mmCIF file of C-alpha atoms in Angstrom:
data_model
loop_
_atom_site.group_PDB
_atom_site.id
_atom_site.type_symbol
_atom_site.label_atom_id
_atom_site.label_comp_id
_atom_site.label_asym_id
_atom_site.label_seq_id
_atom_site.Cartn_x
_atom_site.Cartn_y
_atom_site.Cartn_z
ATOM 1 C CA MET A 1 0.000 0.000 0.000
ATOM 2 C CA LYS A 2 1.075 3.543 -0.643
ATOM 3 C CA SER A 3 0.740 6.437 1.776
ATOM 4 C CA PRO A 4 -2.728 6.866 3.389
ATOM 5 C CA ASP A 5 -3.487 10.101 1.525
ATOM 6 C CA VAL A 6 -3.623 8.315 -1.875
ATOM 7 C CA THR A 7 -4.919 4.911 -0.749
ATOM 8 C CA VAL A 8 -8.682 4.310 -0.714
ATOM 9 C CA LEU A 9 -10.137 1.205 0.906
ATOM 10 C CA LEU A 10 -13.891 0.863 0.312
ATOM 11 C CA PHE A 11 -16.471 -1.669 1.433
ATOM 12 C CA GLU A 12 -19.513 -1.538 -0.852
ATOM 13 C CA ASP A 13 -22.992 -3.056 -0.786
ATOM 14 C CA ASP A 14 -26.470 -2.490 -2.162
ATOM 15 C CA PHE A 15 -29.983 -3.117 -0.893
ATOM 16 C CA PHE A 16 -33.520 -3.045 -2.236
ATOM 17 C CA LEU A 17 -36.507 -1.391 -0.545
ATOM 18 C CA ALA A 18 -39.945 -2.551 -1.702
ATOM 19 C CA ILE A 19 -42.884 -0.462 -0.556
ATOM 20 C CA THR A 20 -45.882 -2.749 -0.963
ATOM 21 C CA ALA A 21 -49.381 -2.701 0.433
ATOM 22 C CA THR A 22 -49.711 -5.997 2.290
ATOM 23 C CA THR A 23 -51.391 -7.358 5.373
ATOM 24 C CA SER A 24 -49.407 -9.983 7.219
ATOM 25 C CA TYR A 25 -51.888 -10.951 9.950
ATOM 26 C CA LYS A 26 -55.518 -10.299 10.824
ATOM 27 C CA CYS A 27 -57.279 -11.695 13.913
ATOM 28 C CA ALA A 28 -60.614 -13.388 13.179
ATOM 29 C CA LYS A 29 -62.574 -16.513 14.002
ATOM 30 C CA LYS A 30 -61.832 -19.589 11.933
ATOM 31 C CA SER A 31 -63.406 -19.468 8.443
ATOM 32 C CA ARG A 32 -64.552 -15.863 9.042
ATOM 33 C CA GLN A 33 -61.415 -14.041 7.919
ATOM 34 C CA PRO A 34 -62.336 -10.680 6.382
ATOM 35 C CA LYS A 35 -61.112 -9.562 2.986
ATOM 36 C CA VAL A 36 -58.694 -6.674 3.340
ATOM 37 C CA ALA A 37 -58.249 -4.405 0.325
ATOM 38 C CA CYS A 38 -54.623 -3.388 -0.241
ATOM 39 C CA LYS A 39 -54.552 -0.873 -3.059
ATOM 40 C CA GLN A 40 -51.239 0.079 -4.595
ATOM 41 C CA ARG A 41 -50.361 2.236 -7.563
ATOM 42 C CA GLY A 42 -47.648 0.807 -9.771
ATOM 43 C CA ARG A 43 -44.190 -0.226 -8.711
ATOM 44 C CA GLU A 44 -42.980 1.397 -5.524
ATOM 45 C CA SER A 45 -39.396 0.427 -4.848
ATOM 46 C CA LYS A 46 -35.924 1.898 -4.524
ATOM 47 C CA THR A 47 -32.435 0.490 -4.804
ATOM 48 C CA ALA A 48 -29.729 1.977 -2.616
ATOM 49 C CA MET A 49 -25.991 1.614 -3.044
ATOM 50 C CA GLY A 50 -23.540 2.568 -0.384
ATOM 51 C CA ASN A 51 -19.897 2.426 0.468
ATOM 52 C CA TYR A 52 -17.803 2.832 3.575
ATOM 53 C CA ASN A 53 -14.317 4.317 3.427
ATOM 54 C CA TYR A 54 -12.367 2.360 6.015
ATOM 55 C CA ILE A 55 -9.591 4.956 6.345
ATOM 56 C CA THR A 56 -11.712 8.126 6.707
ATOM 57 C CA GLY A 57 -14.885 6.606 8.184
ATOM 58 C CA GLN A 58 -17.087 8.230 5.523
ATOM 59 C CA ILE A 59 -20.353 6.560 4.480
ATOM 60 C CA ILE A 60 -22.013 7.469 1.181
ATOM 61 C CA VAL A 61 -25.478 6.203 0.183
ATOM 62 C CA THR A 62 -27.129 6.839 -3.188
ATOM 63 C CA PHE A 63 -30.733 5.901 -4.084
ATOM 64 C CA TYR A 64 -31.784 4.812 -7.587
ATOM 65 C CA ASP A 65 -35.051 3.666 -9.171
ATOM 66 C CA ARG A 66 -33.370 0.593 -10.642
ATOM 67 C CA GLY A 67 -30.331 -1.347 -9.538
ATOM 68 C CA ASN A 68 -28.151 -2.290 -12.501
ATOM 69 C CA TYR A 69 -24.579 -1.891 -13.695
ATOM 70 C CA GLN A 70 -25.256 1.640 -15.011
ATOM 71 C CA SER A 71 -26.488 2.927 -11.653
ATOM 72 C CA PHE A 72 -23.613 1.145 -9.896
ATOM 73 C CA LYS A 73 -21.139 2.876 -12.224
ATOM 74 C CA LYS A 74 -22.757 6.259 -11.468
ATOM 75 C CA HIS A 75 -22.503 5.531 -7.753
ATOM 76 C CA LEU A 76 -18.781 4.764 -8.022
ATOM 77 C CA LYS A 77 -18.149 7.979 -9.972
ATOM 78 C CA ARG A 78 -19.920 10.011 -7.261
ATOM 79 C CA TYR A 79 -17.554 8.857 -4.524
ATOM 80 C CA TYR A 80 -15.177 11.824 -4.715
ATOM 81 C CA THR A 81 -17.829 14.454 -5.485
ATOM 82 C CA SER A 82 -20.663 13.374 -3.173
ATOM 83 C CA THR A 83 -22.136 15.912 -0.767
ATOM 84 C CA LYS A 84 -24.147 13.263 1.117
ATOM 85 C CA ILE A 85 -21.472 12.097 3.513
ATOM 86 C CA ILE A 86 -22.130 10.867 7.054
ATOM 87 C CA GLN A 87 -19.206 11.047 9.476
#
């Protein structure tokens, strides 16, 4: 490794958030379960990509509508210019 000022060590990961209208449990007597309407308009989801700089302790998270190689490439390019940094 070179000197710390030019070395960057990143840990990266992505995750997917799905916002769906669902009901997981409803109390009712046997064979009298009510129908529960869960209306939802279209696809409601987000993909987030983030990285952690081990040396500086910076965390950067970027949200995208779709998670693919193009959005991952954009996320990597934003590393040095990002204003959304948590320290």
